[in-house]
């Protein structure tokens, strides 16, 4: 699976959660990869809901979103999120509100992971959020919820 998202917006998400910590390029790459994988998984789940309704277009409600946020308020760009949504469901159309909804869900999840990674870096006595902090989140996620 290739990385579709540019690193810069993902790096911004980590930095807004890291406070005074530095952010390694490996952390940005790990979170970018994670966002892409989760986005593709969510799109497959949404396609199953659309299929059950007899549609070939993914809508915001297929992602469980009732209100679609303002796209200008999001850090993640919509076009790469659209490509991520189509990675495993290429025979579906993705409505604009669904793209925005998916971007908002992925950004919220990225904020959660980035905040947890910053906690892990501080706990380890480091001044830098590393890729291992992002990856460790999955192991420790039950303790953050």
Short mmCIF file of N, CA and C in Angstrom, two decimals:
data_model
loop_
_atom_site.label_atom_id
_atom_site.label_comp_id
_atom_site.label_asym_id
_atom_site.label_seq_id
_atom_site.Cartn_x
_atom_site.Cartn_y
_atom_site.Cartn_z
N UNK A 1 0.85 -1.17 0.00
CA UNK A 1 0.00 0.00 0.00
C UNK A 1 0.89 1.24 0.00
N UNK A 2 0.71 2.06 -1.01
CA UNK A 2 1.52 3.27 -1.08
C UNK A 2 0.90 4.37 -0.22
N UNK A 3 1.71 5.31 0.18
CA UNK A 3 1.21 6.42 0.99
C UNK A 3 0.67 7.48 0.06
N UNK A 4 -0.59 7.82 0.22
CA UNK A 4 -1.27 8.80 -0.62
C UNK A 4 -1.22 10.20 -0.01
N UNK A 5 -1.23 10.28 1.31
CA UNK A 5 -1.25 11.57 1.98
C UNK A 5 0.11 12.24 1.96
N UNK A 6 0.14 13.55 1.77
CA UNK A 6 1.42 14.25 1.96
C UNK A 6 1.76 14.27 3.45
N UNK A 7 3.03 14.27 3.75
CA UNK A 7 3.47 14.22 5.15
C UNK A 7 3.21 15.52 5.91
N UNK A 8 3.24 16.65 5.24
CA UNK A 8 3.15 17.95 5.94
C UNK A 8 1.91 18.11 6.81
N UNK A 9 0.70 17.80 6.32
CA UNK A 9 -0.46 17.97 7.20
C UNK A 9 -0.46 16.99 8.39
N UNK A 10 0.06 15.80 8.17
CA UNK A 10 0.14 14.82 9.26
C UNK A 10 1.15 15.29 10.30
N UNK A 11 2.26 15.84 9.83
CA UNK A 11 3.26 16.39 10.74
C UNK A 11 2.63 17.52 11.58
N UNK A 12 1.81 18.35 10.96
CA UNK A 12 1.14 19.43 11.69
C UNK A 12 0.21 18.89 12.78
N UNK A 13 -0.47 17.79 12.48
CA UNK A 13 -1.36 17.18 13.47
C UNK A 13 -0.55 16.68 14.67
N UNK A 14 0.57 16.02 14.39
CA UNK A 14 1.40 15.53 15.50
C UNK A 14 1.92 16.71 16.32
N UNK A 15 2.42 17.73 15.65
CA UNK A 15 3.01 18.87 16.36
C UNK A 15 1.99 19.61 17.23
N UNK A 16 0.75 19.72 16.78
CA UNK A 16 -0.24 20.42 17.61
C UNK A 16 -0.59 19.62 18.86
N UNK A 17 -0.28 18.34 18.86
CA UNK A 17 -0.51 17.50 20.04
C UNK A 17 0.74 17.26 20.86
N UNK A 18 1.91 17.56 20.29
CA UNK A 18 3.17 17.25 20.95
C UNK A 18 3.67 18.37 21.85
N UNK A 19 3.07 19.54 21.76
CA UNK A 19 3.52 20.64 22.60
C UNK A 19 4.96 21.01 22.29
N UNK A 20 5.82 20.97 23.30
CA UNK A 20 7.21 21.38 23.12
C UNK A 20 8.12 20.23 22.65
N UNK A 21 7.56 19.07 22.40
CA UNK A 21 8.37 17.95 21.91
C UNK A 21 8.69 18.11 20.43
N UNK A 22 9.81 17.55 20.03
CA UNK A 22 10.15 17.48 18.61
C UNK A 22 9.42 16.27 18.01
N UNK A 23 9.35 16.24 16.69
CA UNK A 23 8.68 15.14 16.00
C UNK A 23 9.62 14.57 14.95
N UNK A 24 9.88 13.28 15.02
CA UNK A 24 10.77 12.65 14.04
C UNK A 24 10.01 12.39 12.74
N UNK A 25 10.77 12.30 11.67
CA UNK A 25 10.14 11.98 10.38
C UNK A 25 9.54 10.58 10.40
N UNK A 26 10.13 9.67 11.20
CA UNK A 26 9.57 8.32 11.31
C UNK A 26 8.19 8.35 11.96
N UNK A 27 7.98 9.24 12.91
CA UNK A 27 6.67 9.37 13.55
C UNK A 27 5.64 9.86 12.54
N UNK A 28 6.04 10.85 11.74
CA UNK A 28 5.13 11.37 10.72
C UNK A 28 4.80 10.30 9.70
N UNK A 29 5.79 9.55 9.28
CA UNK A 29 5.56 8.48 8.31
C UNK A 29 4.67 7.38 8.90
N UNK A 30 4.90 7.01 10.14
CA UNK A 30 4.09 5.96 10.79
C UNK A 30 2.64 6.40 10.92
N UNK A 31 2.41 7.64 11.31
CA UNK A 31 1.03 8.11 11.45
C UNK A 31 0.36 8.26 10.09
N UNK A 32 1.11 8.69 9.08
CA UNK A 32 0.56 8.80 7.73
C UNK A 32 0.12 7.43 7.23
N UNK A 33 0.96 6.44 7.42
CA UNK A 33 0.63 5.07 7.01
C UNK A 33 -0.60 4.56 7.75
N UNK A 34 -0.66 4.85 9.05
CA UNK A 34 -1.80 4.42 9.87
C UNK A 34 -3.10 5.06 9.40
N UNK A 35 -3.05 6.36 9.10
CA UNK A 35 -4.24 7.07 8.62
C UNK A 35 -4.72 6.44 7.32
N UNK A 36 -3.79 6.15 6.42
CA UNK A 36 -4.18 5.55 5.15
C UNK A 36 -4.83 4.18 5.36
N UNK A 37 -4.24 3.35 6.20
CA UNK A 37 -4.80 2.02 6.44
C UNK A 37 -6.19 2.11 7.04
N UNK A 38 -6.35 2.98 8.05
CA UNK A 38 -7.66 3.15 8.70
C UNK A 38 -8.69 3.73 7.73
N UNK A 39 -8.26 4.65 6.87
CA UNK A 39 -9.17 5.23 5.89
C UNK A 39 -9.69 4.19 4.92
N UNK A 40 -8.78 3.33 4.44
CA UNK A 40 -9.19 2.26 3.53
C UNK A 40 -10.13 1.28 4.22
N UNK A 41 -9.85 0.95 5.48
CA UNK A 41 -10.73 0.05 6.24
C UNK A 41 -12.11 0.67 6.42
N UNK A 42 -12.15 1.95 6.78
CA UNK A 42 -13.44 2.63 6.98
C UNK A 42 -14.23 2.69 5.68
N UNK A 43 -13.54 2.88 4.56
CA UNK A 43 -14.23 2.93 3.27
C UNK A 43 -14.85 1.58 2.92
N UNK A 44 -14.15 0.49 3.22
CA UNK A 44 -14.71 -0.84 2.99
C UNK A 44 -15.97 -1.03 3.82
N UNK A 45 -15.91 -0.64 5.10
CA UNK A 45 -17.10 -0.73 5.96
C UNK A 45 -18.23 0.12 5.42
N UNK A 46 -17.92 1.32 4.95
CA UNK A 46 -18.94 2.20 4.39
C UNK A 46 -19.53 1.61 3.12
N UNK A 47 -18.70 0.96 2.31
CA UNK A 47 -19.21 0.36 1.07
C UNK A 47 -20.18 -0.78 1.38
N UNK A 48 -19.95 -1.48 2.47
CA UNK A 48 -20.88 -2.54 2.86
C UNK A 48 -22.24 -1.95 3.23
N UNK A 49 -22.24 -0.80 3.90
CA UNK A 49 -23.50 -0.13 4.24
C UNK A 49 -24.19 0.38 2.97
N UNK A 50 -23.42 0.94 2.06
CA UNK A 50 -23.99 1.45 0.81
C UNK A 50 -24.58 0.30 -0.01
N UNK A 51 -23.88 -0.81 -0.07
CA UNK A 51 -24.36 -1.97 -0.81
C UNK A 51 -25.67 -2.48 -0.21
N UNK A 52 -25.75 -2.50 1.11
CA UNK A 52 -26.97 -2.94 1.78
C UNK A 52 -28.16 -2.04 1.43
N UNK A 53 -27.85 -0.76 1.15
CA UNK A 53 -28.91 0.18 0.74
C UNK A 53 -29.10 0.22 -0.77
N UNK A 54 -28.36 -0.62 -1.50
CA UNK A 54 -28.50 -0.68 -2.95
C UNK A 54 -27.84 0.49 -3.67
N UNK A 55 -26.81 1.08 -3.08
CA UNK A 55 -26.12 2.22 -3.69
C UNK A 55 -24.70 1.87 -4.07
N UNK A 56 -24.18 2.60 -5.06
CA UNK A 56 -22.78 2.48 -5.45
C UNK A 56 -22.04 3.78 -5.16
N UNK A 57 -22.65 4.63 -4.36
CA UNK A 57 -22.03 5.90 -3.96
C UNK A 57 -21.94 5.92 -2.44
N UNK A 58 -20.74 6.19 -1.93
CA UNK A 58 -20.56 6.31 -0.49
C UNK A 58 -21.01 7.71 -0.06
N UNK A 59 -21.81 7.75 0.99
CA UNK A 59 -22.32 9.00 1.52
C UNK A 59 -21.76 9.19 2.94
N UNK A 60 -21.88 10.41 3.46
CA UNK A 60 -21.36 10.71 4.81
C UNK A 60 -21.96 9.79 5.85
N UNK A 61 -23.25 9.50 5.72
CA UNK A 61 -23.90 8.65 6.72
C UNK A 61 -23.35 7.22 6.71
N UNK A 62 -22.77 6.79 5.59
CA UNK A 62 -22.13 5.47 5.54
C UNK A 62 -20.91 5.40 6.45
N UNK A 63 -20.35 6.57 6.77
CA UNK A 63 -19.21 6.64 7.68
C UNK A 63 -19.66 6.94 9.11
N UNK A 64 -20.98 7.00 9.33
CA UNK A 64 -21.50 7.23 10.68
C UNK A 64 -21.46 8.69 11.10
N UNK A 65 -21.39 9.59 10.14
CA UNK A 65 -21.32 11.02 10.44
C UNK A 65 -22.67 11.66 10.14
N UNK A 66 -23.22 12.35 11.12
CA UNK A 66 -24.51 13.01 10.93
C UNK A 66 -24.36 14.40 10.35
N UNK A 67 -23.35 15.13 10.81
CA UNK A 67 -23.10 16.46 10.27
C UNK A 67 -21.69 16.50 9.70
N UNK A 68 -21.57 17.10 8.54
CA UNK A 68 -20.29 17.19 7.85
C UNK A 68 -19.63 18.51 8.23
N UNK A 69 -18.39 18.46 8.72
CA UNK A 69 -17.72 19.70 9.13
C UNK A 69 -17.31 20.55 7.93
N UNK A 70 -16.93 21.77 8.22
CA UNK A 70 -16.41 22.66 7.19
C UNK A 70 -15.05 22.12 6.75
N UNK A 71 -14.86 21.87 5.46
CA UNK A 71 -13.58 21.31 5.01
C UNK A 71 -12.39 22.25 5.27
N UNK A 72 -12.65 23.55 5.34
CA UNK A 72 -11.56 24.50 5.61
C UNK A 72 -11.03 24.38 7.04
N UNK A 73 -11.81 23.74 7.91
CA UNK A 73 -11.38 23.57 9.30
C UNK A 73 -10.49 22.33 9.47
N UNK A 74 -10.33 21.56 8.42
CA UNK A 74 -9.55 20.32 8.50
C UNK A 74 -8.11 20.53 8.07
N UNK A 75 -7.22 19.80 8.68
CA UNK A 75 -5.80 19.82 8.30
C UNK A 75 -5.55 18.87 7.13
N UNK A 76 -6.23 17.72 7.13
CA UNK A 76 -6.01 16.73 6.07
C UNK A 76 -6.65 17.21 4.77
N UNK A 77 -5.91 17.12 3.66
CA UNK A 77 -6.47 17.52 2.37
C UNK A 77 -7.47 16.49 1.86
N UNK A 78 -8.51 16.96 1.20
CA UNK A 78 -9.62 16.11 0.77
C UNK A 78 -9.23 15.19 -0.40
N UNK A 79 -8.49 15.69 -1.37
CA UNK A 79 -8.17 14.88 -2.56
C UNK A 79 -7.43 13.59 -2.22
N UNK A 80 -6.39 13.63 -1.38
CA UNK A 80 -5.73 12.36 -1.03
C UNK A 80 -6.64 11.44 -0.22
N UNK A 81 -7.52 12.02 0.60
CA UNK A 81 -8.45 11.21 1.37
C UNK A 81 -9.41 10.49 0.41
N UNK A 82 -9.80 11.16 -0.67
CA UNK A 82 -10.64 10.53 -1.69
C UNK A 82 -9.91 9.34 -2.31
N UNK A 83 -8.62 9.48 -2.62
CA UNK A 83 -7.84 8.37 -3.18
C UNK A 83 -7.71 7.23 -2.18
N UNK A 84 -7.56 7.57 -0.91
CA UNK A 84 -7.48 6.54 0.14
C UNK A 84 -8.80 5.77 0.21
N UNK A 85 -9.92 6.50 0.12
CA UNK A 85 -11.23 5.85 0.19
C UNK A 85 -11.42 4.86 -0.96
N UNK A 86 -10.79 5.11 -2.08
CA UNK A 86 -10.96 4.25 -3.26
C UNK A 86 -9.94 3.12 -3.35
N UNK A 87 -9.01 3.04 -2.41
CA UNK A 87 -7.96 2.02 -2.50
C UNK A 87 -8.52 0.61 -2.60
N UNK A 88 -9.49 0.29 -1.75
CA UNK A 88 -10.03 -1.07 -1.71
C UNK A 88 -11.48 -1.16 -2.18
N UNK A 89 -12.05 -0.03 -2.59
CA UNK A 89 -13.45 -0.01 -3.07
C UNK A 89 -13.51 0.80 -4.37
N UNK A 90 -12.71 0.41 -5.34
CA UNK A 90 -12.59 1.20 -6.55
C UNK A 90 -13.83 1.22 -7.44
N UNK A 91 -14.81 0.37 -7.19
CA UNK A 91 -16.03 0.36 -8.01
C UNK A 91 -17.15 1.21 -7.40
N UNK A 92 -16.82 2.04 -6.42
CA UNK A 92 -17.79 2.94 -5.79
C UNK A 92 -17.41 4.37 -6.07
N UNK A 93 -18.44 5.22 -6.14
CA UNK A 93 -18.20 6.66 -6.17
C UNK A 93 -18.18 7.14 -4.72
N UNK A 94 -17.48 8.23 -4.47
CA UNK A 94 -17.40 8.79 -3.12
C UNK A 94 -17.91 10.23 -3.20
N UNK A 95 -19.05 10.47 -2.59
CA UNK A 95 -19.63 11.81 -2.61
C UNK A 95 -18.72 12.78 -1.86
N UNK A 96 -18.81 14.05 -2.22
CA UNK A 96 -17.96 15.05 -1.59
C UNK A 96 -18.17 15.09 -0.08
N UNK A 97 -19.42 15.01 0.37
CA UNK A 97 -19.64 15.03 1.83
C UNK A 97 -19.04 13.81 2.50
N UNK A 98 -18.97 12.68 1.79
CA UNK A 98 -18.34 11.48 2.34
C UNK A 98 -16.83 11.65 2.45
N UNK A 99 -16.23 12.31 1.49
CA UNK A 99 -14.79 12.58 1.54
C UNK A 99 -14.45 13.45 2.74
N UNK A 100 -15.26 14.49 2.92
CA UNK A 100 -15.04 15.40 4.04
C UNK A 100 -15.27 14.68 5.37
N UNK A 101 -16.33 13.87 5.42
CA UNK A 101 -16.62 13.11 6.64
C UNK A 101 -15.48 12.17 6.98
N UNK A 102 -14.96 11.47 5.98
CA UNK A 102 -13.85 10.55 6.22
C UNK A 102 -12.61 11.31 6.67
N UNK A 103 -12.34 12.44 6.04
CA UNK A 103 -11.18 13.25 6.44
C UNK A 103 -11.31 13.69 7.89
N UNK A 104 -12.51 14.09 8.31
CA UNK A 104 -12.70 14.54 9.69
C UNK A 104 -12.53 13.38 10.68
N UNK A 105 -13.02 12.20 10.32
CA UNK A 105 -12.85 11.03 11.19
C UNK A 105 -11.38 10.65 11.32
N UNK A 106 -10.68 10.66 10.19
CA UNK A 106 -9.26 10.30 10.20
C UNK A 106 -8.43 11.33 10.96
N UNK A 107 -8.79 12.59 10.82
CA UNK A 107 -8.06 13.62 11.55
C UNK A 107 -8.29 13.50 13.06
N UNK A 108 -9.52 13.22 13.46
CA UNK A 108 -9.81 13.03 14.89
C UNK A 108 -9.03 11.85 15.44
N UNK A 109 -8.98 10.77 14.68
CA UNK A 109 -8.22 9.60 15.12
C UNK A 109 -6.72 9.92 15.17
N UNK A 110 -6.23 10.67 14.18
CA UNK A 110 -4.82 11.06 14.18
C UNK A 110 -4.49 11.92 15.38
N UNK A 111 -5.41 12.81 15.77
CA UNK A 111 -5.20 13.63 16.97
C UNK A 111 -5.07 12.75 18.21
N UNK A 112 -5.92 11.75 18.32
CA UNK A 112 -5.88 10.84 19.46
C UNK A 112 -4.56 10.09 19.52
N UNK A 113 -4.14 9.55 18.38
CA UNK A 113 -2.89 8.79 18.33
C UNK A 113 -1.70 9.71 18.62
N UNK A 114 -1.71 10.90 18.05
CA UNK A 114 -0.60 11.83 18.26
C UNK A 114 -0.50 12.25 19.73
N UNK A 115 -1.64 12.52 20.36
CA UNK A 115 -1.62 12.90 21.78
C UNK A 115 -1.08 11.75 22.63
N UNK A 116 -1.51 10.53 22.33
CA UNK A 116 -1.02 9.37 23.08
C UNK A 116 0.48 9.17 22.83
N UNK A 117 0.93 9.36 21.61
CA UNK A 117 2.35 9.22 21.30
C UNK A 117 3.19 10.24 22.06
N UNK A 118 2.67 11.44 22.22
CA UNK A 118 3.38 12.46 22.99
C UNK A 118 3.49 12.05 24.46
N UNK A 119 2.43 11.46 24.99
CA UNK A 119 2.46 10.96 26.37
C UNK A 119 3.53 9.87 26.50
N UNK A 120 3.56 8.98 25.53
CA UNK A 120 4.55 7.89 25.57
C UNK A 120 5.98 8.42 25.47
N UNK A 121 6.20 9.41 24.64
CA UNK A 121 7.54 9.99 24.51
C UNK A 121 7.96 10.65 25.82
N UNK A 122 7.05 11.40 26.43
CA UNK A 122 7.37 12.04 27.70
C UNK A 122 7.64 10.99 28.78
N UNK A 123 6.84 9.94 28.79
CA UNK A 123 7.01 8.88 29.78
C UNK A 123 8.38 8.22 29.63
N UNK A 124 8.83 8.10 28.39
CA UNK A 124 10.14 7.49 28.13
C UNK A 124 11.29 8.46 28.41
N UNK A 125 10.95 9.69 28.79
CA UNK A 125 11.98 10.67 29.10
C UNK A 125 12.63 11.27 27.87
N UNK A 126 11.93 11.19 26.73
CA UNK A 126 12.48 11.74 25.49
C UNK A 126 11.86 13.08 25.17
N UNK A 127 12.57 13.83 24.36
CA UNK A 127 12.08 15.13 23.90
C UNK A 127 11.57 15.03 22.47
N UNK A 128 11.53 13.82 21.92
CA UNK A 128 11.13 13.62 20.53
C UNK A 128 10.08 12.52 20.43
N UNK A 129 9.01 12.79 19.71
CA UNK A 129 8.02 11.77 19.39
C UNK A 129 8.60 10.96 18.24
N UNK A 130 8.68 9.65 18.44
CA UNK A 130 9.27 8.76 17.44
C UNK A 130 8.21 7.84 16.83
N UNK A 131 8.59 7.20 15.75
CA UNK A 131 7.69 6.25 15.09
C UNK A 131 7.24 5.15 16.03
N UNK A 132 8.13 4.71 16.92
CA UNK A 132 7.78 3.64 17.86
C UNK A 132 6.65 4.08 18.80
N UNK A 133 6.55 5.38 19.08
CA UNK A 133 5.46 5.88 19.93
C UNK A 133 4.12 5.75 19.21
N UNK A 134 4.12 6.03 17.91
CA UNK A 134 2.90 5.89 17.11
C UNK A 134 2.50 4.41 17.04
N UNK A 135 3.47 3.56 16.78
CA UNK A 135 3.20 2.12 16.65
C UNK A 135 2.79 1.50 17.99
N UNK A 136 3.35 1.98 19.07
CA UNK A 136 3.04 1.45 20.40
C UNK A 136 1.60 1.75 20.80
N UNK A 137 1.02 2.79 20.22
CA UNK A 137 -0.35 3.18 20.55
C UNK A 137 -1.31 2.00 20.38
N UNK A 138 -1.18 1.23 19.31
CA UNK A 138 -2.09 0.11 19.08
C UNK A 138 -2.03 -0.91 20.21
N UNK A 139 -0.84 -1.13 20.75
CA UNK A 139 -0.71 -2.07 21.86
C UNK A 139 -1.37 -1.54 23.13
N UNK A 140 -1.29 -0.24 23.31
CA UNK A 140 -1.77 0.38 24.56
C UNK A 140 -3.14 1.04 24.43
N UNK A 141 -3.72 1.02 23.25
CA UNK A 141 -5.00 1.71 23.01
C UNK A 141 -6.07 1.40 24.05
N UNK A 142 -6.24 0.17 24.49
CA UNK A 142 -7.28 -0.09 25.49
C UNK A 142 -7.09 0.73 26.78
N UNK A 143 -5.86 1.11 27.08
CA UNK A 143 -5.60 1.86 28.29
C UNK A 143 -5.84 3.36 28.13
N UNK A 144 -5.92 3.82 26.87
CA UNK A 144 -6.18 5.23 26.60
C UNK A 144 -7.68 5.50 26.48
N UNK A 145 -8.48 4.46 26.33
CA UNK A 145 -9.92 4.65 26.09
C UNK A 145 -10.71 4.62 27.37
#
